[in-house]
Amino acid sequence: MFVIFLVPIASYADGRVRFNYRVAGSSSNPELGSKNVSSYTQADGSVATGADKLDSSSFSSFSLHYVSDYGLGFLGGGEILLGMYQFDTSYKTNITCTSVWITSGTAVCADGIALATRTASGTSRSLDVGYVYPIGDMSVGGGIALPVLGSSGETAVEWTALGNALSLRAVNGLGTTETLSPEGKSFSSYFLNFGYSIDVYEALLNYRSVSTSTSAPLTTTSGVGALLGGESELKSDSTFTSISIGVGYRF
């Protein structure tokens, strides 16, 4: 990333650096919602049910950009924007029974009983590529983010003693912490920005939309995979929007 910024800054004196930080926005609910638990039945013989409900969540993001015409006359007075975008997200959900669970004629769980908590966190870094067009003291622009700078994430399910038993982890000699390894499946992001120059500085307003999809492999014989009837992966789709404000400095 330092190459992206230092080379242009050293070569062109009429560029500018911009920093934006998220101050508002929205995010989709990461909870899994209601689920059928085919390993157990209710009193009427129907499939038992459980739920994964959101407890808390957080999301933060920032971007660092360099804007310059790079001496390219064909840009028509516009400028190229290059930089980095990073977001960090985390959340916690609670997993509970939402019906009576029966196995071998014995009730082993009831509505509202806690089975586990699920926590997840992740960081994503992307290369922003865009176009900025100056209009007097103002500028407008936009672009897309390319997920080429790396990402990381982790998900863990902390089972209660009852949840560990009902998910067949205890009988398999496994502890109460089940660690999942999510893998990114898709990523898309675009942004729009507006700038207003005040001497060598800029006041910035930025809008961004991000959509992601991840999948975590599951063990089908115990844990989450066993409760969900042998599902082999846990899928999660998320959408975030951000309103960011920032400052720019012209060289």
PDB file of C-alpha atoms in Angstrom:
ATOM      1  CA  MET A   1       0.000   0.000   0.000  1.00  0.00           C
ATOM      2  CA  PHE A   2       2.837   2.422   0.681  1.00  0.00           C
ATOM      3  CA  VAL A   3       3.885   2.092  -2.968  1.00  0.00           C
ATOM      4  CA  ILE A   4       0.456   3.263  -4.096  1.00  0.00           C
ATOM      5  CA  PHE A   5       0.789   6.515  -2.166  1.00  0.00           C
ATOM      6  CA  LEU A   6       4.487   7.328  -2.023  1.00  0.00           C
ATOM      7  CA  VAL A   7       5.228   6.998  -5.732  1.00  0.00           C
ATOM      8  CA  PRO A   8       2.485   9.416  -6.852  1.00  0.00           C
ATOM      9  CA  ILE A   9       3.203  11.870  -4.027  1.00  0.00           C
ATOM     10  CA  ALA A  10       6.866  11.988  -4.932  1.00  0.00           C
ATOM     11  CA  SER A  11       6.144  12.411  -8.651  1.00  0.00           C
ATOM     12  CA  TYR A  12       3.266  14.902  -8.768  1.00  0.00           C
ATOM     13  CA  ALA A  13       2.936  18.089  -6.769  1.00  0.00           C
ATOM     14  CA  ASP A  14      -0.685  18.799  -7.644  1.00  0.00           C
ATOM     15  CA  GLY A  15      -2.266  15.729  -6.072  1.00  0.00           C
ATOM     16  CA  ARG A  16      -3.999  15.406  -2.728  1.00  0.00           C
ATOM     17  CA  VAL A  17      -4.399  12.908   0.083  1.00  0.00           C
ATOM     18  CA  ARG A  18      -7.835  12.138   1.546  1.00  0.00           C
ATOM     19  CA  PHE A  19      -8.903  10.407   4.741  1.00  0.00           C
ATOM     20  CA  ASN A  20     -12.522   9.353   5.424  1.00  0.00           C
ATOM     21  CA  TYR A  21     -14.025   7.796   8.557  1.00  0.00           C
ATOM     22  CA  ARG A  22     -17.476   6.248   8.922  1.00  0.00           C
ATOM     23  CA  VAL A  23     -19.895   8.212  11.124  1.00  0.00           C
ATOM     24  CA  ALA A  24     -23.263   6.691  10.159  1.00  0.00           C
ATOM     25  CA  GLY A  25     -24.830   3.934   8.117  1.00  0.00           C
ATOM     26  CA  SER A  26     -26.635   0.638   8.336  1.00  0.00           C
ATOM     27  CA  SER A  27     -25.821  -3.060   8.377  1.00  0.00           C
ATOM     28  CA  SER A  28     -27.825  -6.196   7.738  1.00  0.00           C
ATOM     29  CA  ASN A  29     -28.761  -8.438  10.647  1.00  0.00           C
ATOM     30  CA  PRO A  30     -26.221 -11.306  10.874  1.00  0.00           C
ATOM     31  CA  GLU A  31     -28.448 -13.601  12.924  1.00  0.00           C
ATOM     32  CA  LEU A  32     -29.452 -16.944  11.410  1.00  0.00           C
ATOM     33  CA  GLY A  33     -33.013 -16.656  12.701  1.00  0.00           C
ATOM     34  CA  SER A  34     -35.267 -19.656  13.258  1.00  0.00           C
ATOM     35  CA  LYS A  35     -33.971 -23.102  12.326  1.00  0.00           C
ATOM     36  CA  ASN A  36     -35.401 -26.606  12.230  1.00  0.00           C
ATOM     37  CA  VAL A  37     -33.423 -29.091  14.328  1.00  0.00           C
ATOM     38  CA  SER A  38     -34.020 -32.419  12.645  1.00  0.00           C
ATOM     39  CA  SER A  39     -32.139 -34.401  15.307  1.00  0.00           C
ATOM     40  CA  TYR A  40     -35.010 -33.859  17.762  1.00  0.00           C
ATOM     41  CA  THR A  41     -38.807 -33.799  17.647  1.00  0.00           C
ATOM     42  CA  GLN A  42     -41.614 -31.988  19.435  1.00  0.00           C
ATOM     43  CA  ALA A  43     -44.420 -33.676  21.370  1.00  0.00           C
ATOM     44  CA  ASP A  44     -46.641 -33.785  18.267  1.00  0.00           C
ATOM     45  CA  GLY A  45     -43.917 -35.470  16.240  1.00  0.00           C
ATOM     46  CA  SER A  46     -42.923 -32.395  14.248  1.00  0.00           C
ATOM     47  CA  VAL A  47     -39.316 -31.280  13.957  1.00  0.00           C
ATOM     48  CA  ALA A  48     -37.903 -29.364  16.934  1.00  0.00           C
ATOM     49  CA  THR A  49     -36.943 -25.723  16.446  1.00  0.00           C
ATOM     50  CA  GLY A  50     -34.235 -23.382  17.650  1.00  0.00           C
ATOM     51  CA  ALA A  51     -33.132 -19.840  16.925  1.00  0.00           C
ATOM     52  CA  ASP A  52     -30.006 -17.753  16.541  1.00  0.00           C
ATOM     53  CA  LYS A  53     -30.815 -14.152  17.542  1.00  0.00           C
ATOM     54  CA  LEU A  54     -28.633 -11.042  17.491  1.00  0.00           C
ATOM     55  CA  ASP A  55     -27.310  -9.793  20.832  1.00  0.00           C
ATOM     56  CA  SER A  56     -24.884  -7.037  19.774  1.00  0.00           C
ATOM     57  CA  SER A  57     -22.879  -5.886  16.763  1.00  0.00           C
ATOM     58  CA  SER A  58     -20.352  -3.266  15.682  1.00  0.00           C
ATOM     59  CA  PHE A  59     -18.999  -1.957  12.390  1.00  0.00           C
ATOM     60  CA  SER A  60     -16.295   0.607  11.632  1.00  0.00           C
ATOM     61  CA  SER A  61     -14.483   1.635   8.474  1.00  0.00           C
ATOM     62  CA  PHE A  62     -12.080   4.156   6.999  1.00  0.00           C
ATOM     63  CA  SER A  63     -10.422   4.926   3.690  1.00  0.00           C
ATOM     64  CA  LEU A  64      -7.139   6.565   2.689  1.00  0.00           C
ATOM     65  CA  HIS A  65      -6.915   7.870  -0.891  1.00  0.00           C
ATOM     66  CA  TYR A  66      -4.520   9.655  -3.203  1.00  0.00           C
ATOM     67  CA  VAL A  67      -6.045  11.732  -6.010  1.00  0.00           C
ATOM     68  CA  SER A  68      -4.088  13.040  -9.007  1.00  0.00           C
ATOM     69  CA  ASP A  69      -4.349  13.482 -12.774  1.00  0.00           C
ATOM     70  CA  TYR A  70      -0.932  11.779 -13.057  1.00  0.00           C
ATOM     71  CA  GLY A  71      -0.166  14.090 -15.961  1.00  0.00           C
ATOM     72  CA  LEU A  72      -2.656  12.240 -18.170  1.00  0.00           C
ATOM     73  CA  GLY A  73      -4.337  14.684 -20.516  1.00  0.00           C
ATOM     74  CA  PHE A  74      -6.987  12.236 -21.741  1.00  0.00           C
ATOM     75  CA  LEU A  75      -8.757  12.337 -18.366  1.00  0.00           C
ATOM     76  CA  GLY A  76     -10.627  15.426 -19.560  1.00  0.00           C
ATOM     77  CA  GLY A  77      -9.812  17.489 -16.497  1.00  0.00           C
ATOM     78  CA  GLY A  78     -10.647  14.650 -14.143  1.00  0.00           C
ATOM     79  CA  GLU A  79      -8.392  12.773 -11.754  1.00  0.00           C
ATOM     80  CA  ILE A  80      -7.711   9.172 -10.804  1.00  0.00           C
ATOM     81  CA  LEU A  81      -8.359   8.060  -7.228  1.00  0.00           C
ATOM     82  CA  LEU A  82      -6.343   5.199  -5.733  1.00  0.00           C
ATOM     83  CA  GLY A  83      -6.267   4.051  -2.132  1.00  0.00           C
ATOM     84  CA  MET A  84      -7.179   1.621   0.589  1.00  0.00           C
ATOM     85  CA  TYR A  85     -10.521   0.887   2.212  1.00  0.00           C
ATOM     86  CA  GLN A  86     -10.753  -1.121   5.435  1.00  0.00           C
ATOM     87  CA  PHE A  87     -13.709  -2.249   7.490  1.00  0.00           C
ATOM     88  CA  ASP A  88     -13.893  -4.127  10.794  1.00  0.00           C
ATOM     89  CA  THR A  89     -17.020  -5.907  11.945  1.00  0.00           C
ATOM     90  CA  SER A  90     -18.020  -8.060  14.902  1.00  0.00           C
ATOM     91  CA  TYR A  91     -21.205  -9.436  16.394  1.00  0.00           C
ATOM     92  CA  LYS A  92     -22.608 -11.789  19.010  1.00  0.00           C
ATOM     93  CA  THR A  93     -25.736 -13.938  18.765  1.00  0.00           C
ATOM     94  CA  ASN A  94     -27.570 -16.164  21.245  1.00  0.00           C
ATOM     95  CA  ILE A  95     -28.671 -19.684  20.306  1.00  0.00           C
ATOM     96  CA  THR A  96     -31.718 -21.049  22.149  1.00  0.00           C
ATOM     97  CA  CYS A  97     -34.375 -23.721  21.942  1.00  0.00           C
ATOM     98  CA  THR A  98     -37.714 -22.361  20.711  1.00  0.00           C
ATOM     99  CA  SER A  99     -39.755 -25.513  21.321  1.00  0.00           C
ATOM    100  CA  VAL A 100     -39.672 -28.645  23.446  1.00  0.00           C
ATOM    101  CA  TRP A 101     -36.979 -31.034  22.186  1.00  0.00           C
ATOM    102  CA  ILE A 102     -37.694 -34.727  22.627  1.00  0.00           C
ATOM    103  CA  THR A 103     -35.453 -37.724  22.043  1.00  0.00           C
ATOM    104  CA  SER A 104     -36.279 -41.332  22.950  1.00  0.00           C
ATOM    105  CA  GLY A 105     -39.476 -40.111  24.617  1.00  0.00           C
ATOM    106  CA  THR A 106     -37.629 -37.731  26.970  1.00  0.00           C
ATOM    107  CA  ALA A 107     -37.813 -33.936  26.867  1.00  0.00           C
ATOM    108  CA  VAL A 108     -34.278 -32.542  26.840  1.00  0.00           C
ATOM    109  CA  CYS A 109     -34.900 -28.849  26.101  1.00  0.00           C
ATOM    110  CA  ALA A 110     -37.690 -26.273  26.252  1.00  0.00           C
ATOM    111  CA  ASP A 111     -38.532 -22.913  24.730  1.00  0.00           C
ATOM    112  CA  GLY A 112     -36.116 -20.176  25.829  1.00  0.00           C
ATOM    113  CA  ILE A 113     -33.341 -22.383  27.212  1.00  0.00           C
ATOM    114  CA  ALA A 114     -29.871 -21.178  26.188  1.00  0.00           C
ATOM    115  CA  LEU A 115     -27.696 -23.512  24.143  1.00  0.00           C
ATOM    116  CA  ALA A 116     -24.783 -21.338  23.023  1.00  0.00           C
ATOM    117  CA  THR A 117     -23.472 -17.932  22.039  1.00  0.00           C
ATOM    118  CA  ARG A 118     -21.957 -17.328  18.612  1.00  0.00           C
ATOM    119  CA  THR A 119     -19.323 -14.629  18.132  1.00  0.00           C
ATOM    120  CA  ALA A 120     -17.768 -13.484  14.879  1.00  0.00           C
ATOM    121  CA  SER A 121     -15.258 -10.844  13.856  1.00  0.00           C
ATOM    122  CA  GLY A 122     -13.537  -9.910  10.642  1.00  0.00           C
ATOM    123  CA  THR A 123     -11.370  -7.367   8.856  1.00  0.00           C
ATOM    124  CA  SER A 124     -11.340  -6.669   5.130  1.00  0.00           C
ATOM    125  CA  ARG A 125      -8.947  -4.458   3.141  1.00  0.00           C
ATOM    126  CA  SER A 126      -9.616  -3.447  -0.438  1.00  0.00           C
ATOM    127  CA  LEU A 127      -8.035  -1.380  -3.188  1.00  0.00           C
ATOM    128  CA  ASP A 128     -10.204   1.604  -4.089  1.00  0.00           C
ATOM    129  CA  VAL A 129     -10.098   2.689  -7.735  1.00  0.00           C
ATOM    130  CA  GLY A 130     -12.114   5.682  -8.850  1.00  0.00           C
ATOM    131  CA  TYR A 131     -12.502   8.913 -10.794  1.00  0.00           C
ATOM    132  CA  VAL A 132     -12.842  12.448  -9.413  1.00  0.00           C
ATOM    133  CA  TYR A 133     -13.964  15.464 -11.415  1.00  0.00           C
ATOM    134  CA  PRO A 134     -13.245  18.970 -10.052  1.00  0.00           C
ATOM    135  CA  ILE A 135     -15.927  21.648 -10.516  1.00  0.00           C
ATOM    136  CA  GLY A 136     -14.479  24.920  -9.282  1.00  0.00           C
ATOM    137  CA  ASP A 137     -13.949  24.603  -5.535  1.00  0.00           C
ATOM    138  CA  MET A 138     -15.971  21.391  -5.491  1.00  0.00           C
ATOM    139  CA  SER A 139     -15.394  17.865  -6.758  1.00  0.00           C
ATOM    140  CA  VAL A 140     -17.557  14.814  -7.336  1.00  0.00           C
ATOM    141  CA  GLY A 141     -16.503  11.255  -7.976  1.00  0.00           C
ATOM    142  CA  GLY A 142     -16.885   7.599  -7.258  1.00  0.00           C
ATOM    143  CA  GLY A 143     -15.453   4.180  -7.849  1.00  0.00           C
ATOM    144  CA  ILE A 144     -15.282   0.567  -6.796  1.00  0.00           C
ATOM    145  CA  ALA A 145     -13.320  -1.462  -4.249  1.00  0.00           C
ATOM    146  CA  LEU A 146     -11.310  -4.509  -5.320  1.00  0.00           C
ATOM    147  CA  PRO A 147     -10.763  -7.170  -2.587  1.00  0.00           C
ATOM    148  CA  VAL A 148      -7.065  -7.706  -3.303  1.00  0.00           C
ATOM    149  CA  LEU A 149      -5.403  -6.474  -0.092  1.00  0.00           C
ATOM    150  CA  GLY A 150      -6.406  -9.350   2.183  1.00  0.00           C
ATOM    151  CA  SER A 151      -9.023 -10.189   4.766  1.00  0.00           C
ATOM    152  CA  SER A 152      -9.336 -12.235   7.935  1.00  0.00           C
ATOM    153  CA  GLY A 153     -12.134 -13.503  10.120  1.00  0.00           C
ATOM    154  CA  GLU A 154     -13.094 -15.970  12.783  1.00  0.00           C
ATOM    155  CA  THR A 155     -16.277 -17.407  14.234  1.00  0.00           C
ATOM    156  CA  ALA A 156     -16.673 -19.318  17.481  1.00  0.00           C
ATOM    157  CA  VAL A 157     -19.631 -21.025  19.137  1.00  0.00           C
ATOM    158  CA  GLU A 158     -19.423 -21.246  22.926  1.00  0.00           C
ATOM    159  CA  TRP A 159     -21.782 -24.024  23.992  1.00  0.00           C
ATOM    160  CA  THR A 160     -23.433 -24.366  27.373  1.00  0.00           C
ATOM    161  CA  ALA A 161     -23.100 -27.762  29.047  1.00  0.00           C
ATOM    162  CA  LEU A 162     -26.575 -28.673  27.763  1.00  0.00           C
ATOM    163  CA  GLY A 163     -25.827 -27.384  24.266  1.00  0.00           C
ATOM    164  CA  ASN A 164     -22.561 -29.311  24.163  1.00  0.00           C
ATOM    165  CA  ALA A 165     -24.438 -32.501  25.006  1.00  0.00           C
ATOM    166  CA  LEU A 166     -27.362 -31.965  22.619  1.00  0.00           C
ATOM    167  CA  SER A 167     -25.021 -31.073  19.744  1.00  0.00           C
ATOM    168  CA  LEU A 168     -23.168 -34.375  20.324  1.00  0.00           C
ATOM    169  CA  ARG A 169     -19.882 -32.640  21.045  1.00  0.00           C
ATOM    170  CA  ALA A 170     -19.675 -34.014  24.592  1.00  0.00           C
ATOM    171  CA  VAL A 171     -20.192 -37.626  23.512  1.00  0.00           C
ATOM    172  CA  ASN A 172     -17.412 -37.129  20.960  1.00  0.00           C
ATOM    173  CA  GLY A 173     -15.035 -35.875  23.646  1.00  0.00           C
ATOM    174  CA  LEU A 174     -15.070 -32.267  22.426  1.00  0.00           C
ATOM    175  CA  GLY A 175     -14.965 -29.150  24.587  1.00  0.00           C
ATOM    176  CA  THR A 176     -17.527 -26.380  24.776  1.00  0.00           C
ATOM    177  CA  THR A 177     -15.814 -24.106  22.229  1.00  0.00           C
ATOM    178  CA  GLU A 178     -16.436 -24.832  18.548  1.00  0.00           C
ATOM    179  CA  THR A 179     -14.220 -22.796  16.219  1.00  0.00           C
ATOM    180  CA  LEU A 180     -15.345 -22.153  12.652  1.00  0.00           C
ATOM    181  CA  SER A 181     -13.191 -20.840   9.797  1.00  0.00           C
ATOM    182  CA  PRO A 182     -15.205 -18.617   7.442  1.00  0.00           C
ATOM    183  CA  GLU A 183     -14.028 -18.204   3.866  1.00  0.00           C
ATOM    184  CA  GLY A 184     -14.914 -15.263   1.655  1.00  0.00           C
ATOM    185  CA  LYS A 185     -17.076 -16.239  -1.326  1.00  0.00           C
ATOM    186  CA  SER A 186     -17.953 -12.882  -2.842  1.00  0.00           C
ATOM    187  CA  PHE A 187     -17.349  -9.158  -2.282  1.00  0.00           C
ATOM    188  CA  SER A 188     -18.619  -6.049  -4.018  1.00  0.00           C
ATOM    189  CA  SER A 189     -18.398  -2.401  -3.066  1.00  0.00           C
ATOM    190  CA  TYR A 190     -18.885   0.983  -4.674  1.00  0.00           C
ATOM    191  CA  PHE A 191     -18.535   4.507  -3.333  1.00  0.00           C
ATOM    192  CA  LEU A 192     -19.544   8.069  -4.182  1.00  0.00           C
ATOM    193  CA  ASN A 193     -17.768  11.138  -2.863  1.00  0.00           C
ATOM    194  CA  PHE A 194     -18.136  14.892  -2.714  1.00  0.00           C
ATOM    195  CA  GLY A 195     -15.406  17.376  -1.834  1.00  0.00           C
ATOM    196  CA  TYR A 196     -15.239  21.090  -1.138  1.00  0.00           C
ATOM    197  CA  SER A 197     -11.884  22.896  -1.187  1.00  0.00           C
ATOM    198  CA  ILE A 198     -10.919  25.442   1.449  1.00  0.00           C
ATOM    199  CA  ASP A 199      -7.469  26.754   0.544  1.00  0.00           C
ATOM    200  CA  VAL A 200      -5.188  23.661   0.569  1.00  0.00           C
ATOM    201  CA  TYR A 201      -7.718  21.562   2.493  1.00  0.00           C
ATOM    202  CA  GLU A 202     -10.847  19.661   1.483  1.00  0.00           C
ATOM    203  CA  ALA A 203     -14.004  18.844   3.419  1.00  0.00           C
ATOM    204  CA  LEU A 204     -15.248  15.426   2.297  1.00  0.00           C
ATOM    205  CA  LEU A 205     -18.517  13.508   2.330  1.00  0.00           C
ATOM    206  CA  ASN A 206     -18.569   9.876   1.194  1.00  0.00           C
ATOM    207  CA  TYR A 207     -21.243   7.215   0.668  1.00  0.00           C
ATOM    208  CA  ARG A 208     -20.339   3.541   0.329  1.00  0.00           C
ATOM    209  CA  SER A 209     -22.164   0.232  -0.080  1.00  0.00           C
ATOM    210  CA  VAL A 210     -20.543  -3.129   0.674  1.00  0.00           C
ATOM    211  CA  SER A 211     -21.959  -6.621   0.081  1.00  0.00           C
ATOM    212  CA  THR A 212     -20.170  -9.766   1.235  1.00  0.00           C
ATOM    213  CA  SER A 213     -20.806 -13.493   1.327  1.00  0.00           C
ATOM    214  CA  THR A 214     -18.920 -16.021   3.453  1.00  0.00           C
ATOM    215  CA  SER A 215     -19.123 -19.743   4.101  1.00  0.00           C
ATOM    216  CA  ALA A 216     -17.729 -21.749   7.028  1.00  0.00           C
ATOM    217  CA  PRO A 217     -17.256 -25.541   6.716  1.00  0.00           C
ATOM    218  CA  LEU A 218     -19.140 -27.548   9.362  1.00  0.00           C
ATOM    219  CA  THR A 219     -18.553 -30.934  10.947  1.00  0.00           C
ATOM    220  CA  THR A 220     -21.713 -32.919  10.233  1.00  0.00           C
ATOM    221  CA  THR A 221     -21.402 -35.325  13.178  1.00  0.00           C
ATOM    222  CA  SER A 222     -21.276 -32.795  16.014  1.00  0.00           C
ATOM    223  CA  GLY A 223     -21.785 -29.151  16.873  1.00  0.00           C
ATOM    224  CA  VAL A 224     -23.682 -26.750  14.629  1.00  0.00           C
ATOM    225  CA  GLY A 225     -23.590 -29.130  11.670  1.00  0.00           C
ATOM    226  CA  ALA A 226     -25.177 -31.965  13.643  1.00  0.00           C
ATOM    227  CA  LEU A 227     -27.984 -29.785  15.044  1.00  0.00           C
ATOM    228  CA  LEU A 228     -28.782 -28.491  11.561  1.00  0.00           C
ATOM    229  CA  GLY A 229     -29.304 -31.992  10.248  1.00  0.00           C
ATOM    230  CA  GLY A 230     -25.888 -32.666   8.783  1.00  0.00           C
ATOM    231  CA  GLU A 231     -25.397 -29.380   6.930  1.00  0.00           C
ATOM    232  CA  SER A 232     -21.828 -29.123   5.668  1.00  0.00           C
ATOM    233  CA  GLU A 233     -21.446 -25.334   5.666  1.00  0.00           C
ATOM    234  CA  LEU A 234     -22.734 -22.227   7.405  1.00  0.00           C
ATOM    235  CA  LYS A 235     -23.457 -19.427   4.939  1.00  0.00           C
ATOM    236  CA  SER A 236     -23.684 -15.751   5.780  1.00  0.00           C
ATOM    237  CA  ASP A 237     -24.569 -12.802   3.529  1.00  0.00           C
ATOM    238  CA  SER A 238     -24.079  -9.221   4.718  1.00  0.00           C
ATOM    239  CA  THR A 239     -24.746  -5.739   3.381  1.00  0.00           C
ATOM    240  CA  PHE A 240     -23.340  -2.543   4.873  1.00  0.00           C
ATOM    241  CA  THR A 241     -23.811   1.112   3.988  1.00  0.00           C
ATOM    242  CA  SER A 242     -21.628   3.911   5.277  1.00  0.00           C
ATOM    243  CA  ILE A 243     -21.778   7.678   5.449  1.00  0.00           C
ATOM    244  CA  SER A 244     -18.265   8.974   6.037  1.00  0.00           C
ATOM    245  CA  ILE A 245     -16.791  12.405   6.553  1.00  0.00           C
ATOM    246  CA  GLY A 246     -13.187  13.287   5.994  1.00  0.00           C
ATOM    247  CA  VAL A 247     -10.489  15.766   5.223  1.00  0.00           C
ATOM    248  CA  GLY A 248      -8.149  16.169   2.290  1.00  0.00           C
ATOM    249  CA  TYR A 249      -4.850  17.992   1.845  1.00  0.00           C
ATOM    250  CA  ARG A 250      -3.619  19.352  -1.475  1.00  0.00           C
ATOM    251  CA  PHE A 251       0.104  19.282  -2.285  1.00  0.00           C
TER     252      PHE A 251
END
